[in-house]
Backbone atoms as SQL, in Angstrom:
CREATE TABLE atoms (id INTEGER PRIMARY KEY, chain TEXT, resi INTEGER, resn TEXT, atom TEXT, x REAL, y REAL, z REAL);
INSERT INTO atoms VALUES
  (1, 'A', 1, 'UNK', 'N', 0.846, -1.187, 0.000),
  (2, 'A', 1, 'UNK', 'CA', 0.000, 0.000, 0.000),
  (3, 'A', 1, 'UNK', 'C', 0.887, 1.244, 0.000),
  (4, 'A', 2, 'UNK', 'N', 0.387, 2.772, -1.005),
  (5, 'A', 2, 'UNK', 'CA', 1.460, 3.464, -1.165),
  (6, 'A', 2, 'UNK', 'C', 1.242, 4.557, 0.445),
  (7, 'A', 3, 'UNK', 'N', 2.106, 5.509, 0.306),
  (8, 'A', 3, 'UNK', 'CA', 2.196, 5.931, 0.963),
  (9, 'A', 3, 'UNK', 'C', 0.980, 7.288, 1.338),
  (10, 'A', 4, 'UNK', 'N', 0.214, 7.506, 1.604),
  (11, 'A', 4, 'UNK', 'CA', -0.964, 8.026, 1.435),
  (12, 'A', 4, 'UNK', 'C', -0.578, 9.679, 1.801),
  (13, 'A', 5, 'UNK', 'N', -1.652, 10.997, 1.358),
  (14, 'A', 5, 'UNK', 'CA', -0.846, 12.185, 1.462),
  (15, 'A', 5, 'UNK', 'C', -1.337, 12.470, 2.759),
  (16, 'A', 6, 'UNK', 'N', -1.561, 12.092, 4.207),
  (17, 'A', 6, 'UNK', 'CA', -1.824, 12.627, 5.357),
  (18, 'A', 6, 'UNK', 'C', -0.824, 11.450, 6.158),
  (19, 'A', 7, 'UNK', 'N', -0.885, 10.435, 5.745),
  (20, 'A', 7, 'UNK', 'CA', 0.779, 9.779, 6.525),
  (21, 'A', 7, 'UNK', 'C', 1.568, 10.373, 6.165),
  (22, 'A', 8, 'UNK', 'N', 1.887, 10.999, 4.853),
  (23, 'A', 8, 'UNK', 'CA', 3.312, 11.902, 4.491),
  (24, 'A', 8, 'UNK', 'C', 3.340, 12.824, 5.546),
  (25, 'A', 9, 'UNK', 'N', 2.078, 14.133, 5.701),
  (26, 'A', 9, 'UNK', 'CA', 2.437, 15.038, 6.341),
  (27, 'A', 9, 'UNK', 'C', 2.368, 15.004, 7.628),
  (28, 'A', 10, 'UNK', 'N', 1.818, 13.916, 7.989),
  (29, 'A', 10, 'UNK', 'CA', 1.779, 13.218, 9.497),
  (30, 'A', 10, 'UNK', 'C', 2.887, 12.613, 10.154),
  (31, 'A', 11, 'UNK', 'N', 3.823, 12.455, 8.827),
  (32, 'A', 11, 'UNK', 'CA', 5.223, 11.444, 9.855),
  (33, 'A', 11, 'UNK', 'C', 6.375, 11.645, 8.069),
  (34, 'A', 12, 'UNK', 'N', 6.217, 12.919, 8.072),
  (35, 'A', 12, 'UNK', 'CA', 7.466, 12.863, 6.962),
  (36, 'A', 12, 'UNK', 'C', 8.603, 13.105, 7.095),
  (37, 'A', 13, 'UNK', 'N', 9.273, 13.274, 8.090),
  (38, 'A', 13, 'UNK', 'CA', 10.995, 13.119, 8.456),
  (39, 'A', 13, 'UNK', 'C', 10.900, 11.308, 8.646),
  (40, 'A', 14, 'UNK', 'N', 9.765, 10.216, 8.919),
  (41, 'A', 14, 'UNK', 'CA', 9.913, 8.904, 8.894),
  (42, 'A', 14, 'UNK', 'C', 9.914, 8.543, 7.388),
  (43, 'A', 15, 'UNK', 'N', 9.113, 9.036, 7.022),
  (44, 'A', 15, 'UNK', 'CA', 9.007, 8.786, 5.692),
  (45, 'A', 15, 'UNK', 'C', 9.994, 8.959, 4.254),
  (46, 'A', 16, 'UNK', 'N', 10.545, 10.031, 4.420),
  (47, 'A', 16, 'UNK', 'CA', 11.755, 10.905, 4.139),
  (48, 'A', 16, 'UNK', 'C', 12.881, 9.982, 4.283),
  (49, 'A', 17, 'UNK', 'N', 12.807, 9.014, 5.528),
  (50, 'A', 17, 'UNK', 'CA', 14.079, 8.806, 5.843),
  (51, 'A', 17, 'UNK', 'C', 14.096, 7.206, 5.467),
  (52, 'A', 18, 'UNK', 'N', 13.278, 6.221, 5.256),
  (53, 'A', 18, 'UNK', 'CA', 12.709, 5.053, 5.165),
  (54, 'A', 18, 'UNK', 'C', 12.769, 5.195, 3.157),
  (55, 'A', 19, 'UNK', 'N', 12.291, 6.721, 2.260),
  (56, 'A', 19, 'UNK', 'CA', 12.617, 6.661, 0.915),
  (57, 'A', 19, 'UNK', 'C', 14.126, 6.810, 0.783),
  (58, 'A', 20, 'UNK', 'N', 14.892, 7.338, 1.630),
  (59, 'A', 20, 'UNK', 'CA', 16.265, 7.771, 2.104),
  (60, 'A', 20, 'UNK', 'C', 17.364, 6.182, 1.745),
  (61, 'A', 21, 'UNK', 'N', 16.605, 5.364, 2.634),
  (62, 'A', 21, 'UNK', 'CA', 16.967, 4.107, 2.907),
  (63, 'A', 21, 'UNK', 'C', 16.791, 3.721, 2.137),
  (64, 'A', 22, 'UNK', 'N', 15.547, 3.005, 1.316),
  (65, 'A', 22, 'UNK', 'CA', 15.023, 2.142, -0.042),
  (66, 'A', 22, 'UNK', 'C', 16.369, 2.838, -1.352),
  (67, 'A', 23, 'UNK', 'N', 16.314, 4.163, -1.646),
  (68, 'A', 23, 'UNK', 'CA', 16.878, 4.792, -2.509),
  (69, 'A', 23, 'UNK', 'C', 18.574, 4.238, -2.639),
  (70, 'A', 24, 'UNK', 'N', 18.810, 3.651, -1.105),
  (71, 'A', 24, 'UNK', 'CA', 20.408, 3.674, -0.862),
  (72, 'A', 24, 'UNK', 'C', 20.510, 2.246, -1.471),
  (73, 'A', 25, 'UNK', 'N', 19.531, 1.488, -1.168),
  (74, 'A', 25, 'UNK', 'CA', 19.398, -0.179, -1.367),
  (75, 'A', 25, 'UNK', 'C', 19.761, -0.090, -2.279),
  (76, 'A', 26, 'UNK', 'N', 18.780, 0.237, -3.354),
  (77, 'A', 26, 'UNK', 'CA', 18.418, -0.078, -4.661),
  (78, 'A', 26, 'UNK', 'C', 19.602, 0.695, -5.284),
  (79, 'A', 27, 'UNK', 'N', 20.131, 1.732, -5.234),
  (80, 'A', 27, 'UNK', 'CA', 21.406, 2.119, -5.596),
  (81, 'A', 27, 'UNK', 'C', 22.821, 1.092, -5.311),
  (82, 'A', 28, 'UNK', 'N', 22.938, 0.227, -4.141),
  (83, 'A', 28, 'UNK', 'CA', 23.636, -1.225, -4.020),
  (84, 'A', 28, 'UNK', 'C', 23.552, -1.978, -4.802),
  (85, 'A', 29, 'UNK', 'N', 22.380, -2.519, -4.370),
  (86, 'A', 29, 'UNK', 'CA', 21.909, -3.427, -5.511),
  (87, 'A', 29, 'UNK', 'C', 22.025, -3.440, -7.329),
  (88, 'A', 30, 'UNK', 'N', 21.502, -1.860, -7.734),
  (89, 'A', 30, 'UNK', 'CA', 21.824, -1.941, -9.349),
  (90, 'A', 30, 'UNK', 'C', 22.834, -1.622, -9.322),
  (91, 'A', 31, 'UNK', 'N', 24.281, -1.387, -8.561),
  (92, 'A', 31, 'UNK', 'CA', 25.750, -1.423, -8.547),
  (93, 'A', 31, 'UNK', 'C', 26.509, -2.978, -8.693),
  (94, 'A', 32, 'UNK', 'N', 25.710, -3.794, -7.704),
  (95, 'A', 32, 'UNK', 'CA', 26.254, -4.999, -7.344),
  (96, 'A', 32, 'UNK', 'C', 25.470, -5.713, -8.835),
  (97, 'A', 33, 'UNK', 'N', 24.640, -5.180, -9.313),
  (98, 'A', 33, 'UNK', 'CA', 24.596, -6.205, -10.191),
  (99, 'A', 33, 'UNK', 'C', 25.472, -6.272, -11.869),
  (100, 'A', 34, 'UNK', 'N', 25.906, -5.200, -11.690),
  (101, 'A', 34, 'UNK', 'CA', 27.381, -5.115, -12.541),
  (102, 'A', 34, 'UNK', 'C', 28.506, -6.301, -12.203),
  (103, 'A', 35, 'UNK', 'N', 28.503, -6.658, -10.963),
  (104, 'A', 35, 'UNK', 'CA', 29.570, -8.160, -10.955),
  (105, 'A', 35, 'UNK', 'C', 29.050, -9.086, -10.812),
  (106, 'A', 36, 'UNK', 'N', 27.597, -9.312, -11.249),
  (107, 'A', 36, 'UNK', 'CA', 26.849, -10.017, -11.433),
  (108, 'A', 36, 'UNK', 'C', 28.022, -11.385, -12.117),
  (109, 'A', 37, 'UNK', 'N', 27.955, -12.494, -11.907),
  (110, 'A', 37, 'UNK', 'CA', 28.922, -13.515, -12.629),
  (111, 'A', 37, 'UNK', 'C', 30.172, -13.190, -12.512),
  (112, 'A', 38, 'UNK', 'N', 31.037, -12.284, -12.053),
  (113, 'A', 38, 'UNK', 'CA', 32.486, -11.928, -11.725),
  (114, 'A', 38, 'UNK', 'C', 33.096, -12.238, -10.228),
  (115, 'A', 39, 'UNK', 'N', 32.123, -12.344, -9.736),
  (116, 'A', 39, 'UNK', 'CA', 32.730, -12.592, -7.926),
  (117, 'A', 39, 'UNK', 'C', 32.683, -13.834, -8.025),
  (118, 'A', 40, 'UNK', 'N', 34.181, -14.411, -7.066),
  (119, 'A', 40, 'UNK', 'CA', 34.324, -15.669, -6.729),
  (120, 'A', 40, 'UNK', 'C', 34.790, -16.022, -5.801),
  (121, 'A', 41, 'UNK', 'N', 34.666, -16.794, -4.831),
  (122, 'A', 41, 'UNK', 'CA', 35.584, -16.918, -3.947),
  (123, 'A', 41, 'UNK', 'C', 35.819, -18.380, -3.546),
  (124, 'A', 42, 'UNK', 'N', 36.114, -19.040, -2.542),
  (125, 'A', 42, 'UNK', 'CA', 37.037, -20.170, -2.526),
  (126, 'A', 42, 'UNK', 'C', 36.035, -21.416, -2.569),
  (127, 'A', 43, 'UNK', 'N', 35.043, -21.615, -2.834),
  (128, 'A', 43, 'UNK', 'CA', 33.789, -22.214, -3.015),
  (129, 'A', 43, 'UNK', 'C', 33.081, -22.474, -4.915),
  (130, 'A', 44, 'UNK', 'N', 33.685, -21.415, -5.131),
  (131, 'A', 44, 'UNK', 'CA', 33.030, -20.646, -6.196),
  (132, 'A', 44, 'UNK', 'C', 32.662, -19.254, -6.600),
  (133, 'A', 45, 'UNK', 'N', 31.757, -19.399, -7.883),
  (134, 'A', 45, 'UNK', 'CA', 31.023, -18.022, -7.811),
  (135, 'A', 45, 'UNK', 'C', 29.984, -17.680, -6.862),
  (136, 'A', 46, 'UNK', 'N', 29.888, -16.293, -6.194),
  (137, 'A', 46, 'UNK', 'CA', 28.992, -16.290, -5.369),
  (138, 'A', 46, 'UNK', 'C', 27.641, -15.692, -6.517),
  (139, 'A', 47, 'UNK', 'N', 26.461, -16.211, -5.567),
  (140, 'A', 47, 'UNK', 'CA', 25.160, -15.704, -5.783),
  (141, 'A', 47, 'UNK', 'C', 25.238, -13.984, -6.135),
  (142, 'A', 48, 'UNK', 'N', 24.855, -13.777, -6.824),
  (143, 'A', 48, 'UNK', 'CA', 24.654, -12.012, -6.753),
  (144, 'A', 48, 'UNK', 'C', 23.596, -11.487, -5.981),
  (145, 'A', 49, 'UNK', 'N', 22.701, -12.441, -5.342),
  (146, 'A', 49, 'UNK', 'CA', 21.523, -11.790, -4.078),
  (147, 'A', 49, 'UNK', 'C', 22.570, -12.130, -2.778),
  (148, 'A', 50, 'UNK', 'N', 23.378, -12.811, -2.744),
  (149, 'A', 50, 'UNK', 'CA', 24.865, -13.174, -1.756),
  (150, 'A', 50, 'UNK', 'C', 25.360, -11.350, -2.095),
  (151, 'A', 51, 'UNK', 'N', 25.950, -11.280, -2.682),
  (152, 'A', 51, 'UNK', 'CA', 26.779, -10.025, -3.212),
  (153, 'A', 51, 'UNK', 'C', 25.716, -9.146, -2.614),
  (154, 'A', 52, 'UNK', 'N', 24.946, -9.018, -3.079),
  (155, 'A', 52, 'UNK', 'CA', 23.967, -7.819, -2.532),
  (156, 'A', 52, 'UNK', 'C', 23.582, -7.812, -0.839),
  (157, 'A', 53, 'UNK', 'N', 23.324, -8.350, -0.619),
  (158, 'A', 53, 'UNK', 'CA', 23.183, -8.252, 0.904),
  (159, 'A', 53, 'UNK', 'C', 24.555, -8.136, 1.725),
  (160, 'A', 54, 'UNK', 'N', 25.645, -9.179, 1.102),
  (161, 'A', 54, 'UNK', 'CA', 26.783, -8.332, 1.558),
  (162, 'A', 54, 'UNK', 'C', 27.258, -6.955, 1.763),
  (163, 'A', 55, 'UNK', 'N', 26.765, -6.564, 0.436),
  (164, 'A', 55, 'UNK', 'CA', 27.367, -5.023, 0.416),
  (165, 'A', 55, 'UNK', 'C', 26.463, -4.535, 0.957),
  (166, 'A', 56, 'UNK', 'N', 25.181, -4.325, 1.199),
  (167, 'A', 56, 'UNK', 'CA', 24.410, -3.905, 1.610),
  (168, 'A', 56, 'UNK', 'C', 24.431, -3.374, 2.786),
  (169, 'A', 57, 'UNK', 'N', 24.747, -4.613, 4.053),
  (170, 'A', 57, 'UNK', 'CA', 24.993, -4.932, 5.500),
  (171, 'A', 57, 'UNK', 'C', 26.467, -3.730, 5.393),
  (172, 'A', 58, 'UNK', 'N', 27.082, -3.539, 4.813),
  (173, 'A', 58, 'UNK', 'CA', 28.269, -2.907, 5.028),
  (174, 'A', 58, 'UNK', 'C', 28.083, -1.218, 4.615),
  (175, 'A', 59, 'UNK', 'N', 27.008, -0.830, 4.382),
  (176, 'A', 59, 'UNK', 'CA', 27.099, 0.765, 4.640),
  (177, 'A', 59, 'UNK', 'C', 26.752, 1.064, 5.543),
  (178, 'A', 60, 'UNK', 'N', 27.499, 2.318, 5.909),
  (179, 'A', 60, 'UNK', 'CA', 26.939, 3.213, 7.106),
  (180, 'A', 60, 'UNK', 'C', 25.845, 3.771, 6.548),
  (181, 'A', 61, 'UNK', 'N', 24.674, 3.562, 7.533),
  (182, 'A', 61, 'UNK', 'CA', 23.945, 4.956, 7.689),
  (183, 'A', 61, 'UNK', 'C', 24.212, 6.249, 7.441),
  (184, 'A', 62, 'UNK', 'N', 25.103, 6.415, 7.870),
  (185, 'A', 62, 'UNK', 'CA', 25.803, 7.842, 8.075),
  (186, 'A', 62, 'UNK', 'C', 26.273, 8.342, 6.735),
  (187, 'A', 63, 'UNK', 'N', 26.438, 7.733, 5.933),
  (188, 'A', 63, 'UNK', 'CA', 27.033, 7.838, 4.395),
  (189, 'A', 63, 'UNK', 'C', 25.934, 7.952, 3.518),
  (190, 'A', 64, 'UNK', 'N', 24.488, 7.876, 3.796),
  (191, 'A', 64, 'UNK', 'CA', 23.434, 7.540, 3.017),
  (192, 'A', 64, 'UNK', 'C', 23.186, 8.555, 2.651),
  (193, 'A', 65, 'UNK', 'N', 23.045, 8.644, 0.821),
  (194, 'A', 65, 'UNK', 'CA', 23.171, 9.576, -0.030),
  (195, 'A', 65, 'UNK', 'C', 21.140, 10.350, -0.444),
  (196, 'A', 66, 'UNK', 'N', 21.188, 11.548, -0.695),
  (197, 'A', 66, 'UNK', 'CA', 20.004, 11.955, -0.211),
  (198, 'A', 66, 'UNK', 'C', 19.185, 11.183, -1.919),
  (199, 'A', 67, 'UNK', 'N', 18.007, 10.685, -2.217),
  (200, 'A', 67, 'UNK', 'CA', 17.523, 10.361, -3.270),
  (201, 'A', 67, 'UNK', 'C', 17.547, 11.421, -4.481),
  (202, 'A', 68, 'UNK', 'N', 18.150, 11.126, -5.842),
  (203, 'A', 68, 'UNK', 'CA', 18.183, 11.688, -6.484),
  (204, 'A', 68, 'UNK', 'C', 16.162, 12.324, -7.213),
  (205, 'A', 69, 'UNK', 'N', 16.529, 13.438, -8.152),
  (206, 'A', 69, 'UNK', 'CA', 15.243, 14.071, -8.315),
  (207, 'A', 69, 'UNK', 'C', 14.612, 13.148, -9.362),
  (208, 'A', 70, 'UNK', 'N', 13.397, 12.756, -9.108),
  (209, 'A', 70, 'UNK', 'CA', 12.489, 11.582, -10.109),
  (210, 'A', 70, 'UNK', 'C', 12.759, 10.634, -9.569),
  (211, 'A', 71, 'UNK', 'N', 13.616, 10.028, -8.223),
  (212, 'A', 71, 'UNK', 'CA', 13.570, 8.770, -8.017),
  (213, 'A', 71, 'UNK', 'C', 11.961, 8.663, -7.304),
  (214, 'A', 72, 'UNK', 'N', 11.566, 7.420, -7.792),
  (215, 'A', 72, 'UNK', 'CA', 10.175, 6.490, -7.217),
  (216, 'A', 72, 'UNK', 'C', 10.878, 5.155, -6.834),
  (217, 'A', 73, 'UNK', 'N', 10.287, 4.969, -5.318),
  (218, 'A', 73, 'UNK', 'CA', 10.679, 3.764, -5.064),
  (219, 'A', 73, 'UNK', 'C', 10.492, 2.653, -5.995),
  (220, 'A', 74, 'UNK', 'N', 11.276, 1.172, -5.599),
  (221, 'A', 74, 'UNK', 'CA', 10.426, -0.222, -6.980),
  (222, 'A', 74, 'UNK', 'C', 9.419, -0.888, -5.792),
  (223, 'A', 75, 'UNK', 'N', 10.051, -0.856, -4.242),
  (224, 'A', 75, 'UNK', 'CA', 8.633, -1.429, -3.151),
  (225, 'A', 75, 'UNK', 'C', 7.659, -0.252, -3.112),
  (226, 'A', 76, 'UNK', 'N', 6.673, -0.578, -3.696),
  (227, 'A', 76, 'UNK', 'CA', 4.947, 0.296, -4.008),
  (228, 'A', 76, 'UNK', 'C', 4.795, 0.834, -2.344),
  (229, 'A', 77, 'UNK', 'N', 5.166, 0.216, -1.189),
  (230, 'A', 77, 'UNK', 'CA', 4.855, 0.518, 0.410),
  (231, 'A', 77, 'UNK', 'C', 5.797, 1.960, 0.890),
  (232, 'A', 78, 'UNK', 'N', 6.688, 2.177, -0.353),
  (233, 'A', 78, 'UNK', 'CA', 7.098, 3.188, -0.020),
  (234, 'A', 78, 'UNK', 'C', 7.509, 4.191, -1.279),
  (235, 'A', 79, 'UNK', 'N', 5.859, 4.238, -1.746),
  (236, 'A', 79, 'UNK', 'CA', 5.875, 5.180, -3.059),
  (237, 'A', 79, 'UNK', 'C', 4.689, 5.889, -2.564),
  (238, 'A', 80, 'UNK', 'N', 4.706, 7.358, -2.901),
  (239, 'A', 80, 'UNK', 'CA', 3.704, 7.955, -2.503),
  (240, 'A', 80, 'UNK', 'C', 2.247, 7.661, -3.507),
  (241, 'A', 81, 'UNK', 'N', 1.333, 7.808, -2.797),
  (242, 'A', 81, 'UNK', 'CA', -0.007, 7.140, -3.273),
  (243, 'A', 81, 'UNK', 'C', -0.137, 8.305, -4.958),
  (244, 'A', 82, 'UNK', 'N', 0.159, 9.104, -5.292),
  (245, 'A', 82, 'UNK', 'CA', 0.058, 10.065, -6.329),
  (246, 'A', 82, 'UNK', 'C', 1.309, 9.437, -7.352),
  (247, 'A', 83, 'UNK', 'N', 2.244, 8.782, -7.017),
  (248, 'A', 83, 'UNK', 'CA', 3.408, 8.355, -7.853),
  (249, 'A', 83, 'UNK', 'C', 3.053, 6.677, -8.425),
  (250, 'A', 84, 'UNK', 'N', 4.086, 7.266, -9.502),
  (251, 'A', 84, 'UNK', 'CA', 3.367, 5.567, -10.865),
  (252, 'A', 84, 'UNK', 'C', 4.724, 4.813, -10.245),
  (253, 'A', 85, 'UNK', 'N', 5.135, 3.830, -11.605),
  (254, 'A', 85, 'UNK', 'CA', 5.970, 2.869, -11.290),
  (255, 'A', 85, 'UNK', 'C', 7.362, 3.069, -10.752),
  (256, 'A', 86, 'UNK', 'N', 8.102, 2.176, -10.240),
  (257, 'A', 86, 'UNK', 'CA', 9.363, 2.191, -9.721),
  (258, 'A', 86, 'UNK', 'C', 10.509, 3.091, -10.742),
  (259, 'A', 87, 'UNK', 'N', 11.205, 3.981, -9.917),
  (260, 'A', 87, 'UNK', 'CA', 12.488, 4.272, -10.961),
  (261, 'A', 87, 'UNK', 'C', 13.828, 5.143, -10.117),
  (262, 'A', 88, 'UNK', 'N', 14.575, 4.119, -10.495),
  (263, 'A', 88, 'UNK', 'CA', 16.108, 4.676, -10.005),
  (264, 'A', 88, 'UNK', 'C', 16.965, 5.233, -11.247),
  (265, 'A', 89, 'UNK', 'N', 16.825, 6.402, -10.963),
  (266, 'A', 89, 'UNK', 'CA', 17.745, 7.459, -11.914),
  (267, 'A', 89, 'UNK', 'C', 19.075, 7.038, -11.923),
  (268, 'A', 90, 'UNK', 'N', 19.376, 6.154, -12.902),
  (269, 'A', 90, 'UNK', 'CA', 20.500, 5.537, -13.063),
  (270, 'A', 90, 'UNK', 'C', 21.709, 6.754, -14.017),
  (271, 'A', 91, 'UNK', 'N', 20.828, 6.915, -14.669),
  (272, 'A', 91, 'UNK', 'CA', 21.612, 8.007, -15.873),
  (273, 'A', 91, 'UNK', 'C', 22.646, 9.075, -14.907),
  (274, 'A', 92, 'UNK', 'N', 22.231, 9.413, -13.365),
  (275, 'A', 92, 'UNK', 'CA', 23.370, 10.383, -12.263),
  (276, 'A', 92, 'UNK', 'C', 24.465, 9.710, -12.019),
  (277, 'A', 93, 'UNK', 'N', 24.950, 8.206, -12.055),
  (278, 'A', 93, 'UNK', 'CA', 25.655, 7.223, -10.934),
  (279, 'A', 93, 'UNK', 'C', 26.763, 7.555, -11.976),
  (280, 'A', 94, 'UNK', 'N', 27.904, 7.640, -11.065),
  (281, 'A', 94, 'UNK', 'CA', 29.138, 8.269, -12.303),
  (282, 'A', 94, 'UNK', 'C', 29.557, 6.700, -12.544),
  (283, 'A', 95, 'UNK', 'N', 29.887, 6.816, -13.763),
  (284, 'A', 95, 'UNK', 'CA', 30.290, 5.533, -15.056),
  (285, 'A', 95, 'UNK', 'C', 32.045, 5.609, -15.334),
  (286, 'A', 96, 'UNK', 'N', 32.326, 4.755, -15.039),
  (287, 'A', 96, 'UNK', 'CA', 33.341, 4.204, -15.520),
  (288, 'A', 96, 'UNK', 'C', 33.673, 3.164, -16.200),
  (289, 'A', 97, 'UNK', 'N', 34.079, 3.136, -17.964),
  (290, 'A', 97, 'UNK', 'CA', 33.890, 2.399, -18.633),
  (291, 'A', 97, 'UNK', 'C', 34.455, 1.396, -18.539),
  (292, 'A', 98, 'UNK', 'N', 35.761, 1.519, -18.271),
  (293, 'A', 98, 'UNK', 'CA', 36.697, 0.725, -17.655),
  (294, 'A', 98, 'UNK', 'C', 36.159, -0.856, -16.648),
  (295, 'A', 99, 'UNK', 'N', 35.334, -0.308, -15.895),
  (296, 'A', 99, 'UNK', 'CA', 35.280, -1.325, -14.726),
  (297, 'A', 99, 'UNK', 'C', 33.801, -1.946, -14.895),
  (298, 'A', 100, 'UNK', 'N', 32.841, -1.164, -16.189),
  (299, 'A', 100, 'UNK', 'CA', 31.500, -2.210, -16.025),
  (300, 'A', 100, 'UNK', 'C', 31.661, -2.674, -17.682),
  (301, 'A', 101, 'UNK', 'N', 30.889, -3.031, -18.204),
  (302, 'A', 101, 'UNK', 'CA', 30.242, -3.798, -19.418),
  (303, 'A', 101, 'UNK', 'C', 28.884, -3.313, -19.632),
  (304, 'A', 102, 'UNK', 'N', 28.506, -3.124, -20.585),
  (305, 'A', 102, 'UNK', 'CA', 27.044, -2.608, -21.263),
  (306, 'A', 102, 'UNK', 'C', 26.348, -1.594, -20.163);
């Protein structure tokens, strides 16, 4: 269920800070999935939902970057009830050609 406009103005520094959070994930996550099939370690290749929760568990809070402009969450529970589908403004994340593929 999205986020409705009187819970926003009823609890929006929670709210604010919970899109804050989702925004940081999902910025991990479509990072980590660039070594998607490249990580290995003494077992094997790891899982890339392995990779992701790894990296995940390893940011600070404190480092959490504010959501770029047009981001919409992809979990609907934390999209405001007036906003359409999921989207992480990928086109901001600085690129280095060098170190990804497509």
């Amino acid at each position: 269920m999205a986020i409705t406009k009187q819970s926003y103005n009823d609890l929006k520094e929670y709210w604010d800070y919970q899109r804050k959070i989702e925004y940081n994930k999902e910025m991990v996550y479509f990072m980590a999935e660039k070594f998607k099939g490249r990580v290995y370690n003494d077992f094997g290749m790891i899982h890339i939902d392995e990779m992701k929760n790894l990296l995940w568990t390893r940011v600070d809070p404190n480092l959490y970057e504010e959501p770029k402009k047009g981001y919409v969450p992809a979990d609907p529970k934390f999209r405001f009830e007036w906003e359409g589908e999921g989207y992480l403004p990928t086109h901001m994340i600085p690129y280095d050609e060098d170190l990804y593929e497509g």
